[in-house]
CSV table of C-alpha atoms in Angstrom, one decimal:
chain,number,residue,atom,x,y,z
A,47,MET,CA,-114.8,-18.0,55.8
A,48,MET,CA,-111.7,-18.6,57.9
A,49,GLY,CA,-110.1,-20.4,55.1
A,50,PHE,CA,-111.1,-17.7,52.6
A,51,HIS,CA,-109.5,-15.0,54.8
A,52,PHE,CA,-106.5,-17.1,55.2
A,53,LEU,CA,-106.1,-17.4,51.5
A,54,ILE,CA,-106.6,-13.7,51.0
A,55,SER,CA,-104.0,-12.9,53.7
A,56,LEU,CA,-101.6,-15.3,52.0
A,57,PHE,CA,-102.0,-13.8,48.6
A,58,PHE,CA,-101.6,-10.3,50.2
A,59,CYS,CA,-98.4,-11.3,51.8
A,60,ILE,CA,-97.1,-12.7,48.6
A,61,ALA,CA,-98.1,-9.6,46.7
A,62,VAL,CA,-96.4,-7.4,49.3
A,63,LYS,CA,-93.2,-9.4,49.2
A,64,GLY,CA,-93.3,-9.4,45.4
A,65,THR,CA,-93.6,-5.7,45.5
A,66,PHE,CA,-90.7,-5.1,47.9
A,67,LEU,CA,-88.2,-7.5,46.3
A,68,PRO,CA,-87.6,-5.4,43.2
A,69,LEU,CA,-87.2,-2.3,45.3
A,70,ASN,CA,-84.5,-3.9,47.3
A,71,THR,CA,-82.8,-5.2,44.2
A,72,ILE,CA,-82.9,-1.7,42.7
A,73,LYS,CA,-81.4,-0.3,45.8
A,74,THR,CA,-78.7,-2.9,45.8
A,75,ASN,CA,-77.9,-2.2,42.2
A,76,ILE,CA,-77.8,1.5,42.8
A,77,SER,CA,-75.5,1.0,45.8
A,78,LEU,CA,-73.2,-1.3,43.7
A,79,ALA,CA,-73.1,1.2,40.8
A,80,THR,CA,-72.4,4.0,43.3
A,81,SER,CA,-69.6,2.0,44.9
A,82,GLU,CA,-68.2,1.2,41.4
A,83,THR,CA,-68.3,4.8,40.4
A,84,GLN,CA,-66.6,5.7,43.6
A,85,ILE,CA,-63.9,3.1,43.0
A,86,LYS,CA,-63.5,4.3,39.4
A,87,SER,CA,-63.2,7.8,40.5
A,88,LYS,CA,-60.6,6.7,43.1
A,89,THR,CA,-58.5,4.5,40.7
A,90,THR,CA,-58.5,6.7,37.6
A,91,PRO,CA,-56.0,9.3,39.0
A,92,ASP,CA,-53.7,6.5,40.1
A,93,GLN,CA,-53.8,4.9,36.7
A,94,ILE,CA,-53.1,8.3,35.1
A,95,LYS,CA,-50.3,8.9,37.5
A,96,LYS,CA,-48.8,5.5,36.8
A,97,SER,CA,-49.2,6.0,33.0
A,98,GLU,CA,-47.4,9.4,33.3
A,99,GLN,CA,-44.6,7.8,35.4
A,100,LEU,CA,-44.2,5.0,32.8
A,101,ARG,CA,-44.1,7.5,30.0
A,102,ASN,CA,-41.6,9.7,31.8
A,103,LYS,CA,-39.4,6.6,32.4
A,104,LYS,CA,-39.6,5.8,28.7
A,105,ILE,CA,-38.6,9.4,27.8
A,106,VAL,CA,-35.7,9.3,30.2
A,107,SER,CA,-34.6,5.9,28.9
A,108,LEU,CA,-34.8,7.1,25.3
A,109,SER,CA,-32.9,10.3,26.2
A,110,ILE,CA,-30.1,8.3,27.8
A,111,LEU,CA,-30.0,5.9,24.9
A,112,LEU,CA,-29.9,8.9,22.5
A,113,ILE,CA,-27.1,10.5,24.5
A,114,ILE,CA,-25.1,7.3,24.4
A,115,ILE,CA,-25.6,6.9,20.7
A,116,ILE,CA,-24.5,10.5,20.1
A,117,PHE,CA,-21.5,10.0,22.4
A,118,LEU,CA,-20.5,6.9,20.5
A,119,LEU,CA,-21.0,8.6,17.2
A,120,PHE,CA,-18.7,11.5,18.2
A,121,TYR,CA,-16.2,9.0,19.6
A,122,PHE,CA,-16.0,7.1,16.4
A,123,LEU,CA,-15.8,10.3,14.4
A,124,TYR,CA,-13.0,11.4,16.6
A,125,GLN,CA,-11.1,8.1,16.3
A,126,ASN,CA,-11.7,8.1,12.5
A,127,ASN,CA,-10.4,11.7,12.2
A,128,LYS,CA,-7.4,10.7,14.4
A,129,LEU,CA,-6.7,7.7,12.2
A,130,LYS,CA,-7.0,9.8,9.0
A,131,GLN,CA,-4.5,12.3,10.5
A,132,LYS,CA,-2.2,9.5,11.4
A,133,ILE,CA,-2.4,8.1,7.9
A,134,LYS,CA,-1.9,11.5,6.5
A,135,ARG,CA,1.2,12.1,8.6
A,136,LYS,CA,2.5,8.7,7.6
A,137,ASP,CA,1.9,9.4,3.9
A,138,THR,CA,3.6,12.8,4.3
A,139,LYS,CA,6.6,11.3,6.0
A,140,GLN,CA,6.8,8.6,3.3
A,141,LYS,CA,6.5,11.2,0.5
A,142,ILE,CA,9.3,13.3,2.2
A,143,LEU,CA,11.5,10.2,2.5
A,144,LEU,CA,10.8,9.2,-1.1
A,145,ASN,CA,11.6,12.8,-2.2
A,146,ILE,CA,14.8,12.7,-0.3
A,147,ILE,CA,15.8,9.4,-1.7
A,148,ASN,CA,14.9,10.4,-5.2
A,149,SER,CA,16.7,13.7,-4.9
A,150,GLY,CA,19.8,11.8,-3.8
A,151,ILE,CA,19.4,9.3,-6.7
A,152,ASP,CA,18.9,12.1,-9.2
A,153,THR,CA,21.9,14.0,-7.9
A,154,GLN,CA,23.9,10.8,-7.9
A,155,GLU,CA,22.9,9.9,-11.5
A,156,ILE,CA,23.7,13.5,-12.6
A,157,GLU,CA,27.1,13.3,-10.9
A,158,ARG,CA,27.8,9.8,-12.4
A,159,LYS,CA,27.0,11.1,-15.8
A,160,LYS,CA,29.3,14.1,-15.3
A,161,ILE,CA,32.1,12.0,-13.9
A,162,ALA,CA,31.7,9.4,-16.7
A,163,SER,CA,31.7,12.1,-19.3
A,164,PHE,CA,34.8,13.8,-17.7
A,165,LEU,CA,36.7,10.5,-17.5
A,166,HIS,CA,35.8,9.5,-21.1
A,167,ASP,CA,36.2,12.9,-22.8
A,168,ASN,CA,39.1,14.3,-20.8
A,169,ILE,CA,41.2,11.8,-18.8
A,170,ASN,CA,41.0,9.0,-21.4
A,171,SER,CA,41.8,11.5,-24.1
A,172,LEU,CA,44.9,12.8,-22.2
A,173,LEU,CA,46.1,9.2,-21.6
A,174,SER,CA,45.6,8.3,-25.3
A,175,SER,CA,47.4,11.5,-26.3
A,176,ALA,CA,50.3,10.7,-23.9
A,177,GLY,CA,50.6,7.2,-25.3
A,178,LEU,CA,50.5,8.5,-28.9
A,179,HIS,CA,53.3,11.0,-28.2
A,180,LEU,CA,55.4,8.3,-26.5
A,181,ASN,CA,54.9,5.9,-29.4
A,182,THR,CA,55.8,8.6,-31.9
A,183,PHE,CA,59.0,9.6,-29.9
A,184,THR,CA,60.2,6.0,-29.6
A,185,ALA,CA,59.6,5.3,-33.3
A,186,GLN,CA,61.3,8.5,-34.5
A,187,HIS,CA,64.4,7.9,-32.3
A,188,ASP,CA,64.3,4.1,-32.6
A,189,ILE,CA,64.5,3.8,-28.8
A,190,LYS,CA,64.1,0.4,-27.2
A,191,SER,CA,63.9,0.5,-23.5
A,192,ASP,CA,62.2,-1.6,-20.9
A,193,GLU,CA,61.2,1.5,-18.9
A,194,ILE,CA,59.5,3.0,-21.9
A,195,GLN,CA,57.7,-0.3,-22.6
A,196,LYS,CA,56.5,-0.5,-19.0
A,197,ALA,CA,55.3,3.1,-19.2
A,198,LYS,CA,53.3,2.2,-22.3
A,199,THR,CA,51.8,-0.8,-20.5
A,200,ILE,CA,50.9,1.3,-17.5
A,201,LEU,CA,49.3,3.9,-19.7
A,202,SER,CA,47.3,1.2,-21.5
A,203,GLU,CA,46.1,-0.3,-18.2
A,204,ALA,CA,45.1,3.1,-16.9
A,205,HIS,CA,43.2,3.8,-20.1
A,206,GLU,CA,41.3,0.5,-19.8
A,207,LEU,CA,40.5,1.0,-16.1
A,208,LEU,CA,39.2,4.5,-16.7
A,209,ARG,CA,37.1,3.3,-19.6
A,210,ASP,CA,35.6,0.5,-17.4
A,211,MET,CA,35.0,2.9,-14.6
A,212,SER,CA,33.2,5.4,-17.0
A,213,HIS,CA,31.2,2.5,-18.4
A,214,ASP,CA,30.2,1.4,-14.9
A,215,LEU,CA,29.1,4.9,-14.1
A,216,VAL,CA,27.1,5.3,-17.3
A,217,PRO,CA,27.3,2.4,-19.7
A,218,SER,CA,28.3,3.6,-23.2
A,219,LEU,CA,26.0,0.9,-24.7
A,220,LEU,CA,23.1,2.4,-22.9
A,221,VAL,CA,23.8,5.9,-24.2
A,222,ARG,CA,24.6,4.8,-27.7
A,223,PHE,CA,22.2,1.9,-28.4
A,224,GLY,CA,19.5,2.1,-25.8
A,225,LEU,CA,18.0,0.2,-22.8
A,226,ILE,CA,17.1,-3.1,-24.5
A,227,TYR,CA,20.6,-3.6,-25.9
A,228,ALA,CA,22.3,-2.5,-22.7
A,229,LEU,CA,20.2,-5.0,-20.5
A,230,GLU,CA,21.0,-7.8,-22.9
A,231,ASP,CA,24.7,-7.0,-22.5
A,232,LEU,CA,24.2,-6.8,-18.7
A,233,CYS,CA,22.9,-10.3,-18.7
A,234,GLU,CA,25.9,-11.5,-20.6
A,235,LYS,CA,28.3,-9.7,-18.3
A,236,HIS,CA,26.8,-11.1,-15.1
A,237,SER,CA,26.5,-14.7,-16.4
A,238,ASN,CA,29.3,-17.1,-15.2
A,239,SER,CA,29.8,-20.7,-14.2
A,240,ALA,CA,27.8,-20.2,-11.0
A,241,ILE,CA,24.7,-18.4,-12.4
A,242,HIS,CA,23.3,-17.8,-15.8
A,243,PHE,CA,21.2,-14.7,-16.7
A,244,GLU,CA,18.8,-15.3,-19.5
A,245,PHE,CA,17.4,-12.4,-21.5
A,246,SER,CA,14.0,-12.3,-23.3
A,247,SER,CA,12.1,-9.4,-24.7
A,248,SER,CA,9.1,-8.7,-26.9
A,249,ILE,CA,10.3,-5.1,-27.4
A,250,PRO,CA,12.5,-4.5,-30.5
A,251,ILE,CA,16.1,-4.0,-29.6
A,252,SER,CA,16.2,-0.7,-31.4
A,253,LYS,CA,13.4,0.8,-29.3
A,254,ARG,CA,14.6,3.9,-27.4
A,255,TYR,CA,13.0,5.7,-24.5
A,256,VAL,CA,13.7,9.0,-22.7
A,257,GLU,CA,17.3,9.0,-21.4
A,258,LYS,CA,16.5,9.4,-17.7
A,259,PHE,CA,13.9,6.6,-17.9
A,260,GLU,CA,16.5,4.3,-19.5
A,261,MET,CA,19.1,5.1,-16.9
A,262,LYS,CA,16.7,4.5,-14.0
A,263,ILE,CA,15.5,1.1,-15.4
A,264,TYR,CA,19.1,0.1,-16.1
A,265,PHE,CA,20.3,0.8,-12.6
A,266,ILE,CA,17.2,-0.9,-11.1
A,267,VAL,CA,18.0,-4.1,-13.0
A,268,SER,CA,21.6,-3.8,-12.2
A,269,GLU,CA,20.8,-3.5,-8.5
A,270,LEU,CA,18.4,-6.4,-8.6
A,271,PHE,CA,21.0,-8.6,-10.4
A,272,ASN,CA,23.5,-7.8,-7.6
A,273,ASN,CA,21.0,-8.8,-5.0
A,274,ILE,CA,20.4,-12.1,-6.8
A,275,ILE,CA,24.1,-12.8,-7.0
A,276,LYS,CA,24.7,-12.0,-3.4
A,277,HIS,CA,21.7,-13.5,-1.6
A,278,SER,CA,19.6,-15.9,-3.8
A,279,GLN,CA,22.0,-18.8,-4.3
A,280,ALA,CA,20.3,-19.2,-7.7
A,281,GLN,CA,21.7,-21.0,-10.7
A,282,LYS,CA,19.5,-19.4,-13.2
A,283,ALA,CA,17.7,-16.0,-13.5
A,284,THR,CA,15.5,-14.9,-16.3
A,285,ILE,CA,14.6,-11.3,-17.3
A,286,TYR,CA,11.7,-10.6,-19.5
A,287,LEU,CA,10.7,-7.2,-21.0
A,288,ALA,CA,7.4,-6.2,-22.6
A,289,GLU,CA,5.0,-3.4,-23.2
A,290,ASN,CA,1.4,-3.9,-22.0
A,291,ASN,CA,-1.5,-1.5,-21.7
A,292,ASN,CA,0.8,1.5,-22.2
A,293,GLU,CA,3.1,0.2,-19.4
A,294,PHE,CA,6.7,-1.0,-19.4
A,295,VAL,CA,6.7,-4.4,-17.8
A,296,LEU,CA,9.9,-6.0,-16.4
A,297,THR,CA,9.9,-9.5,-14.8
A,298,ILE,CA,12.8,-11.1,-13.2
A,299,HIS,CA,12.6,-14.7,-11.9
A,300,ASP,CA,15.3,-16.8,-10.2
A,301,ASP,CA,15.4,-20.3,-8.9
A,302,GLY,CA,17.1,-19.5,-5.7
A,303,ILE,CA,16.4,-20.1,-2.0
A,304,GLY,CA,13.6,-17.5,-1.9
A,305,PHE,CA,12.2,-16.1,1.4
A,306,LYS,CA,8.9,-15.6,3.2
A,307,THR,CA,7.1,-12.6,1.6
A,308,GLN,CA,5.6,-11.5,4.9
A,309,LYS,CA,9.1,-11.0,6.3
A,310,LEU,CA,10.2,-8.9,3.3
A,311,LYS,CA,9.9,-5.6,5.0
A,312,ASP,CA,12.1,-6.8,7.9
A,313,ALA,CA,14.7,-7.8,5.3
A,314,GLU,CA,14.5,-4.7,3.2
A,315,GLY,CA,17.7,-2.8,2.9
A,316,PHE,CA,18.5,0.6,1.5
A,317,GLY,CA,19.0,-0.9,-1.9
A,318,LEU,CA,15.4,-2.1,-2.2
A,319,ASN,CA,14.2,1.2,-0.7
A,320,ARG,CA,16.1,3.0,-3.5
A,321,ILE,CA,14.4,0.7,-6.1
A,322,ARG,CA,11.0,1.4,-4.7
A,323,ALA,CA,11.7,5.1,-4.7
A,324,ARG,CA,12.7,5.1,-8.3
A,325,ILE,CA,9.6,3.1,-9.3
A,326,LYS,CA,7.2,5.3,-7.3
A,327,LYS,CA,8.7,8.4,-8.8
A,328,TYR,CA,7.3,7.2,-12.2
A,329,LYS,CA,4.0,6.1,-10.5
A,330,GLY,CA,4.9,2.4,-11.1
A,331,ARG,CA,4.3,-0.8,-9.1
A,332,LEU,CA,6.7,-3.3,-7.6
A,333,THR,CA,5.4,-6.8,-6.9
A,334,ILE,CA,7.6,-9.4,-5.2
A,335,THR,CA,6.4,-13.0,-4.9
A,336,SER,CA,8.6,-15.5,-3.2
A,337,LYS,CA,8.5,-18.8,-1.3
A,338,ALA,CA,11.2,-20.6,0.7
A,339,ASN,CA,13.3,-22.8,-1.6
A,340,LYS,CA,11.1,-22.0,-4.6
A,341,GLY,CA,12.8,-18.9,-5.9
A,342,THR,CA,11.7,-15.3,-6.3
A,343,LYS,CA,9.7,-13.4,-8.9
A,344,ILE,CA,9.9,-9.6,-9.2
A,345,THR,CA,7.5,-7.7,-11.5
A,346,ILE,CA,7.9,-4.0,-12.2
A,347,GLN,CA,5.2,-2.1,-14.1
A,348,ILE,CA,5.9,1.6,-15.0
A,349,PRO,CA,3.8,3.8,-17.3
A,350,LEU,CA,5.6,4.5,-20.5
A,351,PRO,CA,7.3,7.9,-20.7
A,352,HIS,CA,6.0,10.4,-23.2
């Protein structure tokens, strides 16, 4: 009996313990859940606050970045506008300078033509008339005098000087026969024992252009020839004329000492500025290619006058 009761008591204890263990576990789980809920309820506002702070920082950073971008954009726009105005002022000054140069050139060419015409039509005619009367008087009276002979010689020399002067102002060959013929004659005049100017053209020698155009081209070539003679130390220079794509193309090449092209602007004188001004007036282009001790090539392209 004692053993039986002992067994019953043991089973009872085990049963009681088995009953209470789950209750304790449930209580423990409940307390843990409660503490987790409390922890969650405590940490959620902090996380929200941190999230909002992070978002605010991002907004502020983006705002600052946007302001910097806008500032840089306005700065570059300002600088671009400033550069455009500077270029515009430079172009305006250049146009004014070109207009002044061209006005001076046009005035000079008009005056040259007037003076040449006056010398040829008036002074030369008077000298020729004076010489004719003197010859007639001496023939009629059979006068032989050294003084009269000297007077005739002086009149003849004055007549030749005035003729040459009028031809230099406006070449009679240019007026009478045209640009191609006059340029060929110019090459012959400038050729000597030191330098030879060779002429070549694919344009017929009888071709005529507008008078003002011919005069400008002639004086451009004449000025370039003078520069070659003075500065290039060349022994040979070639001029070539052609028409290409409705343009008048003129190329001059010499075998002189040349120069560095990048230093051209530093070496430019008023003569070259006048040439550029003449070419730009006709919306043409001037290209200069040169190397030290390898000569110089000058190409001029001007739209054909209509």
